[in-house]
Coordinates of C-alpha atoms in Angstrom, one line a residue:
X319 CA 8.5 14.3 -16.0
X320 CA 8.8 14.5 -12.2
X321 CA 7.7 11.8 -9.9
X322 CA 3.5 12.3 -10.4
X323 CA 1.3 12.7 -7.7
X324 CA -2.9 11.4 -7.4
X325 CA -3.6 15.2 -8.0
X326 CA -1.3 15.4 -11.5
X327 CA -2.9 11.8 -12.4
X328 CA -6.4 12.9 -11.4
X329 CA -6.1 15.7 -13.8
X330 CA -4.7 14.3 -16.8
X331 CA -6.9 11.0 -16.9
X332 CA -10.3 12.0 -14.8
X333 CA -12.0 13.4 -18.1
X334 CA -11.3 10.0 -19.8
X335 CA -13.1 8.1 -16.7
X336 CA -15.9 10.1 -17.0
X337 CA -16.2 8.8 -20.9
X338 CA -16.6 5.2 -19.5
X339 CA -17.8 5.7 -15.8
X340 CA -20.4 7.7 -14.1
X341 CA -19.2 8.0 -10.3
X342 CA -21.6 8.7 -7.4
X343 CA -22.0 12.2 -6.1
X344 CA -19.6 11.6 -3.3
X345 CA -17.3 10.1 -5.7
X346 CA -17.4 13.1 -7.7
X347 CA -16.7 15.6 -4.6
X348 CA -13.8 13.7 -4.0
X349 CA -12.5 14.0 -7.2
X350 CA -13.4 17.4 -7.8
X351 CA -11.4 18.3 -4.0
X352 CA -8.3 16.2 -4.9
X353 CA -7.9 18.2 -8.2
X354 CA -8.4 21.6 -6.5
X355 CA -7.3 21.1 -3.7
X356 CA -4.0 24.1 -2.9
X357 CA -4.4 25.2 -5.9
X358 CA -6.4 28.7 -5.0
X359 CA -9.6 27.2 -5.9
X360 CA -10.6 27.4 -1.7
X361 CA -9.2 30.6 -1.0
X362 CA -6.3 31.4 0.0
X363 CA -4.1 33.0 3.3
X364 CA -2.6 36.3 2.6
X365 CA 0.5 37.7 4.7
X366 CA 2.9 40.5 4.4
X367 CA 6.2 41.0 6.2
X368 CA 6.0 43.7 8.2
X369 CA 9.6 44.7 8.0
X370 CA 10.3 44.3 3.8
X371 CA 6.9 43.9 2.7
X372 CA 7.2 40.2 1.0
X373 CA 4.0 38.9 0.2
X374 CA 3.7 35.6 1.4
X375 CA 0.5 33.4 0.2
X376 CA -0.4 30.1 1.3
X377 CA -3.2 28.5 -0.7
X378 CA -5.9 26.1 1.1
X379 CA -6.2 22.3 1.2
X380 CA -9.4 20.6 0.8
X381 CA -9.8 19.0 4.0
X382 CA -11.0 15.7 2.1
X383 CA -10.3 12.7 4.0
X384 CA -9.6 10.9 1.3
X385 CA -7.3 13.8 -0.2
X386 CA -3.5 12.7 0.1
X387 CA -2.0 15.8 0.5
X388 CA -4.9 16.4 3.4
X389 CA -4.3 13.6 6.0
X390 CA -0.8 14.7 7.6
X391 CA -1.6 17.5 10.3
X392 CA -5.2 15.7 11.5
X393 CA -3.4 12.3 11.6
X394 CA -0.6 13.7 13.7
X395 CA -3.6 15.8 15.4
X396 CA -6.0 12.4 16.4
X397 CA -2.8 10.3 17.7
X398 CA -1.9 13.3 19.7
X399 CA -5.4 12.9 21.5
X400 CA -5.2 9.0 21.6
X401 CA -1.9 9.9 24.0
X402 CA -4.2 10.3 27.2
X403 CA -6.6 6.9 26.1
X404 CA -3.2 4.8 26.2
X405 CA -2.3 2.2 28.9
X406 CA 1.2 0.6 29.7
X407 CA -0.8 -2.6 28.7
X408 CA -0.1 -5.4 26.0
X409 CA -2.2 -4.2 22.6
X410 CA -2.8 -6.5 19.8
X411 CA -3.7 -5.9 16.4
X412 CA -6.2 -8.3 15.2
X413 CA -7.4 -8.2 11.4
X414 CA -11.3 -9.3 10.4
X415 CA -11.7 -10.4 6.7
X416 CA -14.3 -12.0 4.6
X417 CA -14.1 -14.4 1.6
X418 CA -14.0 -12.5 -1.7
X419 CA -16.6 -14.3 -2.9
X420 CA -19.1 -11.4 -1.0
X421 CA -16.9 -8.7 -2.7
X422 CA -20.2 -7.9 -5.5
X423 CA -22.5 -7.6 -2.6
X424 CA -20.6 -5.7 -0.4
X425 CA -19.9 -2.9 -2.7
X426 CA -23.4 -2.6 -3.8
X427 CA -24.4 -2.2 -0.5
X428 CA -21.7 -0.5 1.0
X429 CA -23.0 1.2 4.2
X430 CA -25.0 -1.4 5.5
X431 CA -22.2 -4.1 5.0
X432 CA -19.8 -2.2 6.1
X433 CA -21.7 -1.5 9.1
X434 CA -21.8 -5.1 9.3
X435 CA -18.4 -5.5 9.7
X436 CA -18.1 -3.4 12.3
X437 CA -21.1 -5.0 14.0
X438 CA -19.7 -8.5 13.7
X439 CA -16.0 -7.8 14.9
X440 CA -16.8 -5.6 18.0
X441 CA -19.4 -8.1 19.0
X442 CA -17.1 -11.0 18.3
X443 CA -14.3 -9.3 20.6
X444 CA -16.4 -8.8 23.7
X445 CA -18.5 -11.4 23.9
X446 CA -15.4 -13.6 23.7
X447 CA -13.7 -11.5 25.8
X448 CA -16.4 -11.2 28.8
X449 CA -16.2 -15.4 28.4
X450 CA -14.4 -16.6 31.6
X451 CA -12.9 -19.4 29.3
X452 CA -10.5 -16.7 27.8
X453 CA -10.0 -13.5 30.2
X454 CA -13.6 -13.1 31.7
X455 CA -12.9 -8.9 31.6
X456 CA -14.5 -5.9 29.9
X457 CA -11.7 -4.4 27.0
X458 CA -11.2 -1.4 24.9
X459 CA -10.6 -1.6 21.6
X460 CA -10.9 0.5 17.8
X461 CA -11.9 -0.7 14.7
X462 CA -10.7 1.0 11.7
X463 CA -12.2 0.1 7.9
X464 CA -10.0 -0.6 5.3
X465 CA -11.4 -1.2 1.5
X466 CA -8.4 -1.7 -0.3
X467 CA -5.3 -4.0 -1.1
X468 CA -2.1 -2.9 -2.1
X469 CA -3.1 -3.1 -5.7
X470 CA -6.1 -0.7 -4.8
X471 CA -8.7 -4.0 -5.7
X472 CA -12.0 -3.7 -3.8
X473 CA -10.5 -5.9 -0.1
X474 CA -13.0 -5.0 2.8
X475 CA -11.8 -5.7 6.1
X476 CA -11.6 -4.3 9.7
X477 CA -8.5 -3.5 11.1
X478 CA -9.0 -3.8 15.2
X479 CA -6.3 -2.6 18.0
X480 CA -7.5 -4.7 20.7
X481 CA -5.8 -3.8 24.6
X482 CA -4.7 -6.8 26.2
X483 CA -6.4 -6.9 28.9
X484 CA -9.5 -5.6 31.1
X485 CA -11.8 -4.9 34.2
X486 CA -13.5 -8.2 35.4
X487 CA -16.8 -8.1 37.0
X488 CA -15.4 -7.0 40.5
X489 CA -13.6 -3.8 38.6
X490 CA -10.1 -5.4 39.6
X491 CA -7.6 -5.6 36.5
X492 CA -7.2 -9.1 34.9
X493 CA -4.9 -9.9 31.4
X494 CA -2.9 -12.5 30.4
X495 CA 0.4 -10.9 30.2
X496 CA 2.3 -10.4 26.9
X497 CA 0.2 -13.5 25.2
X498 CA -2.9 -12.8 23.2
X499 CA -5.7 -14.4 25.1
X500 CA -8.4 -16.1 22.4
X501 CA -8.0 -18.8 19.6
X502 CA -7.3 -17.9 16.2
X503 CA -10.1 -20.7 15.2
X504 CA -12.8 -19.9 17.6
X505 CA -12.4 -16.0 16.7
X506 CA -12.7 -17.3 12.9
X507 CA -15.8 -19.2 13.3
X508 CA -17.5 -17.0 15.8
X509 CA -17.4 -13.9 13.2
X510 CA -18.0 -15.9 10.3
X511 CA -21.4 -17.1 12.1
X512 CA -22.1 -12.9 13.2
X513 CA -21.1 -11.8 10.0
X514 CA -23.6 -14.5 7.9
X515 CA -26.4 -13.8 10.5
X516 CA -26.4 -9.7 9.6
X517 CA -26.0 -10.7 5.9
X518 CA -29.2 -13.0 6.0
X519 CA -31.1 -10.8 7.7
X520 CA -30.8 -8.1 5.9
X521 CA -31.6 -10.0 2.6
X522 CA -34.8 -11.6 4.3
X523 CA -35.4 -8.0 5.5
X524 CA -34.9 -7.1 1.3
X525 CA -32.7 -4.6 2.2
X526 CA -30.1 -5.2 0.1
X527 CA -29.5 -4.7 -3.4
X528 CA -27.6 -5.9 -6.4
X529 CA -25.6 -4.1 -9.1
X530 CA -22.9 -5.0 -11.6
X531 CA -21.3 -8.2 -10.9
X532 CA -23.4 -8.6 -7.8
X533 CA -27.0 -9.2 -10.3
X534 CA -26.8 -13.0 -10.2
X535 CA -27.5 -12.4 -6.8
X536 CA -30.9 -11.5 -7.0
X537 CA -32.2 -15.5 -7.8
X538 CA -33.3 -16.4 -4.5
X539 CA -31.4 -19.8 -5.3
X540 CA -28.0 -18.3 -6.4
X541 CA -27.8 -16.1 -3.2
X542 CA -28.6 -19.3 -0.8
X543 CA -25.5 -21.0 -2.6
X544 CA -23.3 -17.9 -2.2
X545 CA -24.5 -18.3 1.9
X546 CA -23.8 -21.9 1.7
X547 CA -20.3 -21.2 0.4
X548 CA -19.2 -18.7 2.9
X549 CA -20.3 -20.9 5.6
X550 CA -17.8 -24.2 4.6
X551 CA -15.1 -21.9 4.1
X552 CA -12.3 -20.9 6.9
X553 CA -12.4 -17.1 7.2
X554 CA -9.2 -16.6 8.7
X555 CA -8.6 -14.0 10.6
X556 CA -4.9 -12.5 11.6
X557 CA -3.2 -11.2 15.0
X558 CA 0.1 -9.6 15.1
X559 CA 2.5 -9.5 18.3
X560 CA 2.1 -7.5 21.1
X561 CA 3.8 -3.9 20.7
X562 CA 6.6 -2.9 22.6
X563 CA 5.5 0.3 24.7
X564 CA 2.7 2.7 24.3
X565 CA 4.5 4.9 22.5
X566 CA 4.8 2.3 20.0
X567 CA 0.7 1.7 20.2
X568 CA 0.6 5.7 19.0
X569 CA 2.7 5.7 16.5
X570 CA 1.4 2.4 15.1
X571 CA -2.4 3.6 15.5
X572 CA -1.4 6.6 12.9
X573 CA -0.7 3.9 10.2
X574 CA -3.9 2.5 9.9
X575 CA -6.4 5.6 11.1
X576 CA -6.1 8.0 8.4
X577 CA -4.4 5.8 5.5
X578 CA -5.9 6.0 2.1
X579 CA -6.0 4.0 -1.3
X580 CA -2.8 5.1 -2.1
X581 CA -0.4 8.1 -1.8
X582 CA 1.7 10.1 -3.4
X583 CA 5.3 8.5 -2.4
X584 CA 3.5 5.1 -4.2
X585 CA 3.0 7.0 -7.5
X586 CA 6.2 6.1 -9.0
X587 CA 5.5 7.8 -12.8
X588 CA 3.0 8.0 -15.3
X589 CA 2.5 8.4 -19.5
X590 CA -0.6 10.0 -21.5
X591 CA -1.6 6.1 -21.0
X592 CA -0.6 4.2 -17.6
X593 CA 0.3 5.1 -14.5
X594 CA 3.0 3.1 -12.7
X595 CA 3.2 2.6 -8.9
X596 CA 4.6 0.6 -6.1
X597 CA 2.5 -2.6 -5.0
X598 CA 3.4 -4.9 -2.0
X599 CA 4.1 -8.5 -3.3
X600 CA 3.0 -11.0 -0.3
X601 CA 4.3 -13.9 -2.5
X602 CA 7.8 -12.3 -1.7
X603 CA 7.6 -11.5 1.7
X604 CA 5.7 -8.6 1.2
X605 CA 9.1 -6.9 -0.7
X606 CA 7.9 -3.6 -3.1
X607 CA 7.4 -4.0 -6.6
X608 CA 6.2 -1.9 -9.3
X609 CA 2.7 -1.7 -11.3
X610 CA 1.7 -0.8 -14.9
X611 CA -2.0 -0.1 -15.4
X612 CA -3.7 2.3 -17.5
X613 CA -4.9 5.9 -15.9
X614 CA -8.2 5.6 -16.1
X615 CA -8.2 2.6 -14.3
X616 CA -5.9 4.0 -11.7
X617 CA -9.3 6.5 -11.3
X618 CA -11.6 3.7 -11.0
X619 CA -9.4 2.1 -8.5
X620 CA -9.2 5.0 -6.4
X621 CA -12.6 6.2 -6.4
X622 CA -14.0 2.6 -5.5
X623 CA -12.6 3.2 -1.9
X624 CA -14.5 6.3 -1.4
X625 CA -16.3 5.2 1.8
X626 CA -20.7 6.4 1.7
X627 CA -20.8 10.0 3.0
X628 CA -20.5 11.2 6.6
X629 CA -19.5 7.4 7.4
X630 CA -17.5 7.0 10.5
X631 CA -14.3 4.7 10.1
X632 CA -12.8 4.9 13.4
X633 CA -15.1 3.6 16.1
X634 CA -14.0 2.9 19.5
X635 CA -15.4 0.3 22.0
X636 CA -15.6 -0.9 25.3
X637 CA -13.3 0.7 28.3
X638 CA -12.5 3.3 24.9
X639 CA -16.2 4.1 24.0
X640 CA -16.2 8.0 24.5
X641 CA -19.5 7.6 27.6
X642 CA -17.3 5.8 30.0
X643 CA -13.6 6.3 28.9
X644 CA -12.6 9.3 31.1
X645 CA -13.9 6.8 33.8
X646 CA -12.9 3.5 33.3
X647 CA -9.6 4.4 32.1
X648 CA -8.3 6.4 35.0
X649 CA -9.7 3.6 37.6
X650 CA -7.2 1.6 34.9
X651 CA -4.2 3.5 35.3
X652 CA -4.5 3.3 39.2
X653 CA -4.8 -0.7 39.3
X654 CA -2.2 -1.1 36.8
X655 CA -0.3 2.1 38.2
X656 CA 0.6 3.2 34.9
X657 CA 1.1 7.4 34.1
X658 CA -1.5 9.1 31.7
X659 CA 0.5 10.3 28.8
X660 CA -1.0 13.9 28.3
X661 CA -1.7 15.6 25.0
X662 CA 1.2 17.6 23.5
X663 CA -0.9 19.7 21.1
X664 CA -4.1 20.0 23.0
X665 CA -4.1 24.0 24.0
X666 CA -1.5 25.2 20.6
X667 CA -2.9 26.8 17.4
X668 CA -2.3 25.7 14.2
X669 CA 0.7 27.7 13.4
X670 CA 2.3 26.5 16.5
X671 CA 1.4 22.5 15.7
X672 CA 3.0 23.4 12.7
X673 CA 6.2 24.3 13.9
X674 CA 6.3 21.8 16.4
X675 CA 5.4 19.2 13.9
X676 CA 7.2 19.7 11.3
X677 CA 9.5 22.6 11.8
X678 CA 7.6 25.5 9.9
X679 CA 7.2 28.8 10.7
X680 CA 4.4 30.4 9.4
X681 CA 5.0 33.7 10.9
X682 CA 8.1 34.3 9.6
X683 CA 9.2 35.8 6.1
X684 CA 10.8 33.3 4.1
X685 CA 12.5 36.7 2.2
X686 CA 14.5 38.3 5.6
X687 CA 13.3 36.2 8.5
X688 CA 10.9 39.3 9.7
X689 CA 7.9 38.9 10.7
X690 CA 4.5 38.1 8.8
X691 CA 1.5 39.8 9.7
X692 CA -1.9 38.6 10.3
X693 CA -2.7 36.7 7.4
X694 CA -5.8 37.7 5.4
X695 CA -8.3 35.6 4.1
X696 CA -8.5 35.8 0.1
X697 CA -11.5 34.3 -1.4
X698 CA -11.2 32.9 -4.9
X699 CA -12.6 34.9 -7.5
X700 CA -16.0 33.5 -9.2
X701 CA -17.5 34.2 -12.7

């Protein structure tokens, strides 16, 4: 058969999962979208040429953020707006993990360690940041969640695009050029302590729970020596080079924003058992290599990244929190005397962001190049 796609696998092996698994209501929505989703189930857009009278109709997407055929358009959208938040400024791209050890308790308690996360790095990044020792200055930066590995196994960690420099105390400019400005090592140890200090609290607080692999946890004794673990080991956390530009910032911000588990140009094929897709291999320089597992744990896989409902991934701080950024930002651009790179799709309606995107004309018949009329909404029909 043709190259599959998450929708074609969700179909064919989703019925088996439910035979083992029972997912959670918002795990269930997002299923239920993916496999609908263009397919007429959510109405559809009805237009006729009015010079030949072709009938053109354009089925609706599910909007689902985890959706892969729905994360395109409002990717291209959001980096479009982060144009006028961007700075001729060294960025850095700093990566927050935790030992897998935590993994169990983490995804039984998903929002409020996740939240952690967040909590931990952005607190980590300013208050070593505002520390005269390393740039004494006030940054902006966005954290973005990631659950996942390549292989789609359960890998929490925070993915933060940190600007390079700041507004000291006097509201004068102050960075360290095109070198990133804190230690690897004190970064390390000052989010591990954050990070256990959230964790502990909540447990004393008997907020947390424990499912699935995660039980053990629940001996008062067994969790102090899962603490005591993560507190001898190095959590090492990663920053990659400075980026050349801020175009480059944009266009590197869209990898990481709206990514998913896994899309459709990783789905290499699939059987009425496995599913076969493309893994990263970082024990060969990170070269592309194919996977073999079965479908229903392809499901599984998938459905485990399903972040808690209504949670926010993106979350900006500092000079970029959404109070203050119009602000801060412009009284930026005069010190540094940088331009403000201005929104290209701001005031343009969808059919227009459309064309400019991608080159597709929605307004014009596909049969003799007239044109469409007003589309009409078409509801689907229910029993």
């Amino acid at each position: 058969m043709d190259k599959p796609t998450v929708q074609d696998i969700f179909h064919r092996f989703y019925p088996a999962y439910l035979d083992q698994y029972s997912p959670s209501p918002v795990q269930a929505k997002v299923a239920h979208n993916i496999m609908n989703c263009k397919t007429g189930a959510y109405g559809a857009n009805v237009c006729v040429c009015e010079d030949c009278g072709f009938i053109q109709i354009h089925y609706n997407s599910c909007r689902n953020r985890c959706c892969p055929m729905c994360q395109a358009v409002p990717k291209e959208m959001w980096m479009d707006a982060r144009r006028e938040d961007v700075l001729d400024a060294p960025y850095f791209h700093l990566i927050f993990t935790v030992p897998d050890i935590l993994n169990p308790v983490i995804y039984s308690n998903q929002r409020l360690l996740y939240d952690a996360l967040y909590h931990a790095a952005s607190s980590t990044i300013s208050e070593l940041t505002a520390d005269p020792k390393h740039l004494g200055a006030k940054v902006g930066y966005i954290c973005i969640l990631h659950t996942w590995g390549s292989e789609m196994n359960f890998h929490p960690h925070i993915h933060a695009i940190l600007l390079g420099g700041g507004l000291a105390s006097n509201n004068q400019w102050k960075d360290n050029g095109e070198n990133f400005f804190l230690p690897i090592r004190v970064i390390s140890k000052v989010f591990r302590g954050k990070y256990l200090e959230k964790l502990k609290r909540l447990w004393k607080e008997d907020k947390l729970v424990f499912h699935g692999t995660a039980e053990k946890f629940r001996n008062h004794y067994t969790f102090k020596e899962l603490l005591d673990s993560c507190y001898g080991m190095d959590w090492i956390p990663h920053c990659k080079k400075t980026f050349n530009g801020a175009q480059t910032v944009i266009k590197y911000l869209g990898k990481y924003t709206h990514r998913i588990a896994v899309s459709n140009h990783r789905t290499v094929r699939m059987d009425d058992d496995t599913v076969t897709f493309l893994v990263k291999d970082y024990r060969n320089e990170g070269q592309w290599k194919e996977l073999t597992i079965s479908g229903v744990e392809f499901v599984r896989r998938f459905l485990m990244h399903v972040p808690p409902r209504r949670f926010v991934r993106i979350r900006h701080y500092g000079l970029l929190c959404s109070r203050t950024k119009s602000q801060k930002l412009t009284l930026c651009r005069n010190l540094l005397g940088c331009k403000k790179y201005l929104s290209k799709l701001r005031d343009m309606e969808m059919p227009e962001i459309l064309e400019h995107l991608y080159g597709i004309k929605v307004c014009v018949c596909k049969a003799c190049g007239g044109h469409l009329g007003k589309p009409q909404m078409r509801m689907p029909l229910r029993c």
